[in-house]
GROMACS .gro file of C-alpha atoms in nm:
model
  410
    1ASP     CA    1   0.000   0.000   0.000
    2ALA     CA    2   0.135   0.340  -0.103
    3ARG     CA    3   0.029   0.508   0.217
    4VAL     CA    4   0.205   0.244   0.431
    5MET     CA    5   0.525   0.285   0.228
    6ALA     CA    6   0.508   0.664   0.263
    7GLY     CA    7   0.471   0.629   0.639
    8ARG     CA    8   0.777   0.402   0.661
    9ASP     CA    9   0.977   0.649   0.452
   10ASP     CA   10   0.878   0.926   0.694
   11GLU     CA   11   0.985   0.715   0.994
   12ILE     CA   12   1.318   0.629   0.833
   13GLY     CA   13   1.365   0.994   0.740
   14ALA     CA   14   1.293   1.107   1.094
   15LEU     CA   15   1.533   0.844   1.230
   16GLY     CA   16   1.798   0.957   0.983
   17ARG     CA   17   1.752   1.317   1.079
   18ALA     CA   18   1.775   1.224   1.447
   19ILE     CA   19   2.098   1.028   1.381
   20ASN     CA   20   2.239   1.325   1.190
   21ARG     CA   21   2.156   1.559   1.477
   22MET     CA   22   2.323   1.318   1.719
   23ALA     CA   23   2.630   1.311   1.497
   24ASP     CA   24   2.637   1.691   1.481
   25ASN     CA   25   2.608   1.716   1.858
   26LEU     CA   26   2.887   1.462   1.903
   27ASP     CA   27   3.102   1.660   1.659
   28ARG     CA   28   3.036   1.981   1.852
   29ILE     CA   29   3.114   1.810   2.183
   30THR     CA   30   3.437   1.670   2.037
   31VAL     CA   31   3.536   2.012   1.908
   32SER     CA   32   3.459   2.167   2.247
   33ARG     CA   33   3.676   1.915   2.426
   34GLU     CA   34   3.960   1.966   2.183
   35TYR     CA   35   3.924   2.342   2.216
   36LEU     CA   36   3.921   2.321   2.597
   37ASP     CA   37   4.227   2.094   2.585
   38LYS     CA   38   4.411   2.349   2.371
   39VAL     CA   39   4.316   2.631   2.606
   40ILE     CA   40   4.440   2.445   2.914
   41HIS     CA   41   4.767   2.340   2.752
   42SER     CA   42   4.836   2.691   2.622
   43MET     CA   43   4.793   2.857   2.962
   44ASN     CA   44   5.088   3.040   3.119
   45GLU     CA   45   5.005   2.882   3.454
   46MET     CA   46   5.068   2.532   3.577
   47VAL     CA   47   4.737   2.340   3.597
   48ILE     CA   48   4.700   2.028   3.811
   49VAL     CA   49   4.369   1.849   3.861
   50LEU     CA   50   4.344   1.619   4.161
   51ASN     CA   51   4.113   1.321   4.193
   52PRO     CA   52   3.894   1.278   4.505
   53ASP     CA   53   4.178   1.079   4.668
   54MET     CA   54   4.406   1.385   4.621
   55ARG     CA   55   4.614   1.210   4.358
   56ILE     CA   56   4.705   1.380   4.032
   57GLY     CA   57   4.461   1.308   3.753
   58PHE     CA   58   4.563   1.572   3.499
   59VAL     CA   59   4.851   1.813   3.430
   60ASN     CA   60   4.897   2.060   3.146
   61LYS     CA   61   5.210   2.089   2.931
   62LEU     CA   62   5.356   2.384   3.124
   63THR     CA   63   5.339   2.186   3.449
   64MET     CA   64   5.534   1.901   3.291
   65SER     CA   65   5.788   2.146   3.145
   66ARG     CA   66   5.846   2.342   3.469
   67LEU     CA   67   5.858   2.034   3.692
   68GLN     CA   68   6.066   1.832   3.440
   69TYR     CA   69   5.838   1.527   3.454
   70GLU     CA   70   5.669   1.320   3.186
   71LYS     CA   71   5.293   1.296   3.208
   72GLU     CA   72   5.301   0.930   3.313
   73GLU     CA   73   5.540   1.010   3.601
   74LEU     CA   74   5.287   1.243   3.758
   75LEU     CA   75   4.951   1.077   3.698
   76THR     CA   76   4.812   0.893   4.004
   77CYS     CA   77   5.091   1.037   4.223
   78SER     CA   78   5.019   1.233   4.539
   79ILE     CA   79   5.032   1.613   4.514
   80ASP     CA   80   5.311   1.594   4.775
   81LYS     CA   81   5.537   1.472   4.494
   82VAL     CA   82   5.561   1.824   4.352
   83ILE     CA   83   5.542   2.032   4.673
   84TYR     CA   84   5.865   2.120   4.853
   85SER     CA   85   5.871   1.902   5.165
   86GLN     CA   86   5.986   2.179   5.401
   87ASP     CA   87   5.708   2.418   5.297
   88ASP     CA   88   5.474   2.374   5.595
   89ARG     CA   89   5.224   2.612   5.436
   90SER     CA   90   5.112   2.337   5.195
   91VAL     CA   91   4.950   2.139   5.479
   92GLN     CA   92   4.774   2.453   5.604
   93LEU     CA   93   4.660   2.531   5.251
   94PHE     CA   94   4.482   2.202   5.198
   95ASP     CA   95   4.327   2.220   5.543
   96ALA     CA   96   4.193   2.563   5.447
   97LEU     CA   97   4.080   2.423   5.111
   98SER     CA   98   3.860   2.159   5.276
   99GLN     CA   99   3.709   2.422   5.508
  100ARG     CA  100   3.649   2.705   5.261
  101GLY     CA  101   3.620   2.520   4.931
  102GLY     CA  102   3.896   2.724   4.772
  103ILE     CA  103   4.219   2.918   4.825
  104ALA     CA  104   4.356   3.202   4.618
  105CYS     CA  105   4.695   3.360   4.539
  106THR     CA  106   4.903   3.209   4.818
  107GLU     CA  107   5.277   3.160   4.786
  108ILE     CA  108   5.408   2.803   4.817
  109VAL     CA  109   5.711   2.624   4.677
  110PHE     CA  110   5.702   2.350   4.415
  111LYS     CA  111   5.996   2.118   4.353
  112SER     CA  112   6.109   1.987   4.015
  113LYS     CA  113   6.234   1.640   3.936
  114SER     CA  114   6.592   1.766   3.970
  115GLY     CA  115   6.518   1.918   4.312
  116GLN     CA  116   6.494   2.280   4.196
  117LYS     CA  117   6.269   2.494   4.415
  118ILE     CA  118   6.007   2.688   4.220
  119PRO     CA  119   5.812   2.960   4.405
  120VAL     CA  120   5.454   2.976   4.280
  121LEU     CA  121   5.144   3.182   4.343
  122PHE     CA  122   4.901   2.902   4.419
  123SER     CA  123   4.521   2.888   4.386
  124ALA     CA  124   4.288   2.589   4.417
  125SER     CA  125   3.916   2.518   4.399
  126ILE     CA  126   3.704   2.212   4.483
  127ILE     CA  127   3.487   2.058   4.209
  128ARG     CA  128   3.167   1.892   4.331
  129GLN     CA  129   2.918   1.662   4.158
  130ALA     CA  130   2.547   1.731   4.140
  131ASP     CA  131   2.496   1.533   4.464
  132ASP     CA  132   2.763   1.752   4.633
  133LYS     CA  133   3.015   1.469   4.642
  134LEU     CA  134   3.379   1.565   4.587
  135GLN     CA  135   3.474   1.520   4.221
  136GLY     CA  136   3.822   1.670   4.237
  137VAL     CA  137   4.036   1.978   4.294
  138VAL     CA  138   4.162   2.217   4.028
  139CYS     CA  139   4.502   2.371   4.120
  140VAL     CA  140   4.665   2.660   3.935
  141GLY     CA  141   5.023   2.771   4.001
  142LEU     CA  142   5.188   3.083   3.857
  143ASP     CA  143   5.568   3.060   3.849
  144ILE     CA  144   5.698   3.373   4.029
  145THR     CA  145   6.070   3.290   4.018
  146GLU     CA  146   6.153   3.604   3.821
  147ARG     CA  147   5.943   3.817   4.053
  148LYS     CA  148   6.118   3.672   4.360
  149LEU     CA  149   6.457   3.739   4.200
  150ALA     CA  150   6.349   4.097   4.129
  151GLU     CA  151   6.227   4.136   4.488
  152GLU     CA  152   6.561   4.004   4.615
  153LYS     CA  153   6.747   4.254   4.397
  154ILE     CA  154   6.524   4.535   4.526
  155LYS     CA  155   6.583   4.419   4.884
  156GLN     CA  156   6.959   4.410   4.825
  157ALA     CA  157   6.946   4.755   4.663
  158ASN     CA  158   6.748   4.891   4.960
  159GLU     CA  159   7.003   4.745   5.202
  160GLU     CA  160   7.286   4.905   5.003
  161LEU     CA  161   7.098   5.238   5.000
  162LEU     CA  162   7.044   5.212   5.375
  163ALA     CA  163   7.415   5.142   5.430
  164THR     CA  164   7.507   5.433   5.203
  165ASN     CA  165   7.264   5.661   5.385
  166GLN     CA  166   7.414   5.560   5.720
  167GLN     CA  167   7.762   5.636   5.584
  168LEU     CA  168   7.642   5.974   5.459
  169GLN     CA  169   7.489   6.051   5.798
  170ALA     CA  170   7.817   5.955   5.968
  171THR     CA  171   8.009   6.173   5.723
  172GLN     CA  172   7.770   6.461   5.780
  173ALA     CA  173   7.815   6.427   6.157
  174GLN     CA  174   8.191   6.436   6.109
  175LEU     CA  175   8.162   6.745   5.889
  176LEU     CA  176   7.944   6.915   6.150
  177GLN     CA  177   8.202   6.841   6.417
  178SER     CA  178   8.490   6.954   6.193
  179ALA     CA  179   8.309   7.278   6.111
  180LYS     CA  180   8.252   7.349   6.480
  181LEU     CA  181   8.617   7.288   6.564
  182ALA     CA  182   8.719   7.505   6.268
  183SER     CA  183   8.498   7.784   6.403
  184ILE     CA  184   8.669   7.758   6.741
  185GLY     CA  185   9.007   7.768   6.565
  186GLU     CA  186   8.913   8.081   6.374
  187MET     CA  187   8.805   8.244   6.703
  188ALA     CA  188   9.121   8.143   6.889
  189ALA     CA  189   9.256   8.499   6.917
  190GLY     CA  190   8.928   8.625   7.055
  191LEU     CA  191   8.908   8.334   7.298
  192ALA     CA  192   9.255   8.409   7.425
  193HIS     CA  193   9.143   8.765   7.496
  194GLU     CA  194   8.819   8.640   7.652
  195ILE     CA  195   9.019   8.434   7.902
  196ASN     CA  196   9.322   8.662   7.947
  197GLN     CA  197   9.110   8.959   8.046
  198PRO     CA  198   8.947   8.796   8.352
  199LEU     CA  199   9.278   8.627   8.437
  200GLY     CA  200   9.440   8.970   8.444
  201ALA     CA  201   9.173   9.100   8.681
  202ILE     CA  202   9.217   8.795   8.906
  203CYS     CA  203   9.593   8.839   8.906
  204MET     CA  204   9.572   9.210   8.988
  205ASN     CA  205   9.338   9.163   9.285
  206ALA     CA  206   9.537   8.867   9.414
  207GLU     CA  207   9.860   9.071   9.397
  208ILE     CA  208   9.700   9.356   9.593
  209ILE     CA  209   9.599   9.119   9.870
  210ASP     CA  210   9.939   8.948   9.864
  211THR     CA  211  10.122   9.282   9.886
  212LEU     CA  212   9.918   9.394  10.185
  213ILE     CA  213   9.984   9.067  10.363
  214ILE     CA  214  10.360   9.081  10.293
  215GLU     CA  215  10.383   9.440  10.415
  216ASP     CA  216  10.181   9.337  10.719
  217ARG     CA  217   9.938   9.616  10.648
  218GLU     CA  218   9.588   9.606  10.782
  219LEU     CA  219   9.336   9.493  10.520
  220PRO     CA  220   8.987   9.629  10.584
  221LYS     CA  221   8.729   9.352  10.580
  222GLU     CA  222   8.507   9.528  10.326
  223GLN     CA  223   8.799   9.589  10.091
  224ALA     CA  224   8.903   9.223  10.117
  225ARG     CA  225   8.547   9.108  10.040
  226LYS     CA  226   8.531   9.344   9.744
  227ALA     CA  227   8.857   9.207   9.600
  228LEU     CA  228   8.743   8.848   9.655
  229ARG     CA  229   8.407   8.913   9.487
  230LYS     CA  230   8.593   9.052   9.183
  231ILE     CA  231   8.811   8.742   9.173
  232LEU     CA  232   8.510   8.508   9.201
  233ALA     CA  233   8.323   8.699   8.928
  234GLN     CA  234   8.617   8.664   8.689
  235ILE     CA  235   8.654   8.294   8.774
  236GLU     CA  236   8.284   8.247   8.697
  237ARG     CA  237   8.334   8.426   8.366
  238ILE     CA  238   8.623   8.195   8.270
  239SER     CA  239   8.423   7.892   8.383
  240LYS     CA  240   8.133   7.997   8.162
  241ILE     CA  241   8.360   8.034   7.858
  242VAL     CA  242   8.528   7.696   7.917
  243LYS     CA  243   8.193   7.526   7.977
  244HIS     CA  244   8.056   7.679   7.659
  245LEU     CA  245   8.359   7.559   7.462
  246ARG     CA  246   8.318   7.206   7.595
  247VAL     CA  247   7.946   7.196   7.512
  248PHE     CA  248   7.988   7.364   7.174
  249SER     CA  249   8.270   7.132   7.062
  250ARG     CA  250   8.092   6.814   7.174
  251ASP     CA  251   7.923   6.595   6.911
  252HIS     CA  252   7.550   6.669   6.945
  253SER     CA  253   7.437   6.505   6.621
  254THR     CA  254   7.228   6.255   6.820
  255LEU     CA  255   7.094   6.508   7.071
  256GLU     CA  256   6.717   6.488   7.104
  257ARG     CA  257   6.533   6.807   7.024
  258GLU     CA  258   6.405   7.009   7.314
  259LEU     CA  259   6.224   7.335   7.374
  260ALA     CA  260   6.462   7.631   7.356
  261ASP     CA  261   6.452   8.010   7.342
  262ILE     CA  262   6.599   8.158   7.023
  263ASN     CA  263   6.718   8.467   7.214
  264TRP     CA  264   6.910   8.244   7.457
  265ILE     CA  265   7.071   8.061   7.161
  266ILE     CA  266   7.177   8.397   7.011
  267GLU     CA  267   7.328   8.510   7.343
  268GLU     CA  268   7.516   8.182   7.376
  269SER     CA  269   7.647   8.224   7.020
  270LEU     CA  270   7.787   8.567   7.114
  271VAL     CA  271   7.979   8.433   7.414
  272LEU     CA  272   8.276   8.326   7.202
  273VAL     CA  273   8.286   8.622   6.963
  274SER     CA  274   8.178   8.940   7.141
  275ASP     CA  275   8.518   9.039   7.287
  276SER     CA  276   8.710   8.936   6.974
  277MET     CA  277   8.488   9.182   6.784
  278LYS     CA  278   8.595   9.462   7.019
  279LEU     CA  279   8.961   9.381   6.953
  280THR     CA  280   8.912   9.452   6.583
  281GLY     CA  281   8.695   9.758   6.635
  282ILE     CA  282   8.370   9.594   6.531
  283ARG     CA  283   8.046   9.715   6.690
  284VAL     CA  284   7.785   9.449   6.750
  285ASP     CA  285   7.427   9.574   6.785
  286VAL     CA  286   7.187   9.316   6.929
  287GLU     CA  287   6.811   9.366   6.903
  288LEU     CA  288   6.613   9.076   7.052
  289ALA     CA  289   6.235   9.079   7.044
  290GLU     CA  290   6.062   9.005   7.371
  291LYS     CA  291   5.830   8.716   7.453
  292LEU     CA  292   5.928   8.498   7.159
  293PRO     CA  293   5.788   8.144   7.185
  294LYS     CA  294   6.011   7.850   7.262
  295PHE     CA  295   6.038   7.587   6.991
  296LEU     CA  296   6.166   7.231   6.946
  297CYS     CA  297   6.522   7.220   6.816
  298ASN     CA  298   6.874   7.089   6.848
  299TYR     CA  299   7.000   7.408   7.011
  300ILE     CA  300   7.370   7.323   6.971
  301GLN     CA  301   7.327   7.287   6.595
  302LEU     CA  302   7.140   7.618   6.572
  303GLU     CA  303   7.405   7.784   6.783
  304GLN     CA  304   7.658   7.657   6.530
  305VAL     CA  305   7.455   7.816   6.248
  306ILE     CA  306   7.429   8.155   6.420
  307THR     CA  307   7.796   8.148   6.525
  308ASN     CA  308   7.893   8.076   6.167
  309LEU     CA  309   7.679   8.363   6.033
  310ILE     CA  310   7.831   8.604   6.288
  311SER     CA  311   8.184   8.482   6.211
  312ASN     CA  312   8.128   8.534   5.838
  313ALA     CA  313   7.989   8.882   5.908
  314LYS     CA  314   8.303   8.962   6.110
  315ASP     CA  315   8.526   8.860   5.817
  316ALA     CA  316   8.313   9.071   5.581
  317VAL     CA  317   8.358   9.395   5.780
  318LEU     CA  318   8.727   9.362   5.871
  319GLU     CA  319   8.836   9.587   5.584
  320ALA     CA  320   8.532   9.817   5.595
  321ASN     CA  321   8.548  10.176   5.717
  322HIS     CA  322   8.226  10.139   5.914
  323LYS     CA  323   8.241   9.807   6.101
  324VAL     CA  324   7.896   9.719   6.228
  325ILE     CA  325   7.717   9.387   6.272
  326ARG     CA  326   7.349   9.378   6.367
  327VAL     CA  327   7.185   9.069   6.513
  328ARG     CA  328   6.805   9.076   6.537
  329SER     CA  329   6.533   8.833   6.638
  330TYR     CA  330   6.163   8.868   6.556
  331ARG     CA  331   5.863   8.662   6.450
  332ASP     CA  332   5.549   8.650   6.241
  333GLU     CA  333   5.247   8.421   6.268
  334HIS     CA  334   5.429   8.105   6.162
  335ASN     CA  335   5.805   8.157   6.197
  336LEU     CA  336   6.089   8.284   6.411
  337TYR     CA  337   6.360   8.488   6.237
  338VAL     CA  338   6.723   8.573   6.310
  339ASP     CA  339   6.892   8.840   6.098
  340VAL     CA  340   7.271   8.872   6.090
  341GLU     CA  341   7.347   9.188   5.894
  342ASP     CA  342   7.689   9.339   5.822
  343SER     CA  343   7.821   9.662   5.671
  344GLY     CA  344   8.092   9.478   5.482
  345CYS     CA  345   8.198   9.427   5.122
  346GLY     CA  346   7.885   9.245   5.003
  347ILE     CA  347   7.860   8.940   4.777
  348PRO     CA  348   7.882   8.970   4.396
  349GLU     CA  349   7.572   8.858   4.203
  350SER     CA  350   7.789   8.619   4.002
  351VAL     CA  351   7.851   8.399   4.308
  352ILE     CA  352   7.558   8.464   4.542
  353ASP     CA  353   7.371   8.159   4.412
  354ARG     CA  354   7.667   7.938   4.502
  355ILE     CA  355   7.736   8.041   4.860
  356PHE     CA  356   7.549   7.741   5.001
  357ASP     CA  357   7.734   7.492   4.777
  358PRO     CA  358   7.975   7.258   4.959
  359PHE     CA  359   8.341   7.368   4.947
  360PHE     CA  360   8.258   7.703   4.788
  361THR     CA  361   8.424   7.995   4.964
  362THR     CA  362   8.518   8.354   4.883
  363LYS     CA  363   8.787   8.353   5.152
  364GLU     CA  364   9.157   8.324   5.082
  365VAL     CA  365   9.322   7.981   5.070
  366GLY     CA  366   9.373   7.852   5.424
  367LYS     CA  367   9.112   8.084   5.576
  368GLY     CA  368   8.798   7.885   5.504
  369THR     CA  369   8.685   7.531   5.421
  370GLY     CA  370   8.375   7.624   5.224
  371LEU     CA  371   8.167   7.397   5.447
  372GLY     CA  372   8.028   7.643   5.702
  373MET     CA  373   7.742   7.784   5.493
  374SER     CA  374   7.660   7.447   5.336
  375ILE     CA  375   7.636   7.281   5.678
  376SER     CA  376   7.438   7.574   5.819
  377TYR     CA  377   7.191   7.548   5.531
  378GLY     CA  378   7.156   7.173   5.593
  379ILE     CA  379   7.090   7.229   5.965
  380ALA     CA  380   6.822   7.489   5.884
  381LYS     CA  381   6.656   7.243   5.644
  382GLU     CA  382   6.665   6.967   5.907
  383HIS     CA  383   6.466   7.205   6.129
  384ASP     CA  384   6.217   7.266   5.843
  385GLY     CA  385   6.357   7.618   5.811
  386SER     CA  386   6.572   7.807   5.563
  387ILE     CA  387   6.849   8.062   5.522
  388ARG     CA  388   6.803   8.351   5.279
  389VAL     CA  389   7.053   8.619   5.183
  390ARG     CA  390   7.026   8.974   5.058
  391SER     CA  391   7.344   9.148   4.952
  392LYS     CA  392   7.477   9.447   4.762
  393VAL     CA  393   7.841   9.491   4.673
  394GLY     CA  394   7.998   9.768   4.879
  395GLU     CA  395   7.703   9.798   5.117
  396GLY     CA  396   7.694   9.467   5.301
  397SER     CA  397   7.484   9.153   5.338
  398CYS     CA  398   7.197   9.027   5.551
  399PHE     CA  399   7.149   8.657   5.621
  400THR     CA  400   6.807   8.556   5.756
  401LEU     CA  401   6.756   8.229   5.939
  402SER     CA  402   6.387   8.132   5.953
  403LEU     CA  403   6.252   7.856   6.178
  404PRO     CA  404   5.894   7.734   6.207
  405ILE     CA  405   5.706   7.781   6.533
  406GLN     CA  406   5.577   7.432   6.608
  407SER     CA  407   5.237   7.384   6.765
  408SER     CA  408   5.415   7.239   7.068
  409GLY     CA  409   5.594   7.566   7.130
  410VAL     CA  410   5.502   7.765   7.440
   0.00000   0.00000   0.00000
């Protein structure tokens, strides 16, 4: 019957079409698997898939290459085969994996067949079946050997920089000490006068008393007390100078900062230079503002700065007709200021930008190291301050030390 035959043809056709669809689906599945296989083997990370018993069930090509194993040497082996035995973090990792279901970007160490240690950034995730049973674990390791080498180089470079910085700090401390001693050397003549003058007064009063005793002359009690008071005053003056020299010449590079009065620092700076100025006919005018706030500082270092500025001013006015140095202190809302102004020769514009450079000096050979202004500038910067200069040839110069008034000042 024609209708029966047509029906069979339709059934066969439908079956054929179904078979063709199944074939197409199989082809697509095969292509997908091949594509996935290519993706996994082309990854730049090591991929290891573990079976439920934590034995290796799959590795990609990069894993075999990095670990120097053939595929057959790794399959069915424990994951411990490729983890460095002394890396205790691996045990903690897999404990965390069972608790959290995954771990991410943790450093562990793999070991190759030849025993080479390979640092990796390790991640892992549990695969579960539809019934929530464990199907396996996917592990991904990124080789960070180059990164670790770079980190080691950076660490070594930082250590070398730290050592260099420590050497520079030691050198700077030595330069500070040398500059202070050089300042004392330059003021030697003035210091001799500072000490000889009170010694002369002591000697004179002692000789008067001695003469009266030798001649067996009566010495009125009040006159004796007066002579003794003069002697004690001069001894105190010498003691103050010697004490100041000892403190000033000591290494205070590690001295902790403390609250100090800028006017007191200025007065201490003048102790070693005031009389030497008189010897050379230099007038020193001091104008100190009242009620200036105290501020945190290394007062010995700042005394060195001010002493250096005054010493330079003295050298500048030695050949001038009108020898005057003015030292002033004042403030504004944010800063304290110290001006050291001289009526000397001034600084030419051609060199004024270089006066704070190390080893630059306008003094004659043997009369200056060229370090005083550079060190003074560095000390000001360490105190978050600055030193500025205004100068005109033939009229003199004015150096201004500015220092911030910290909130802790009183």
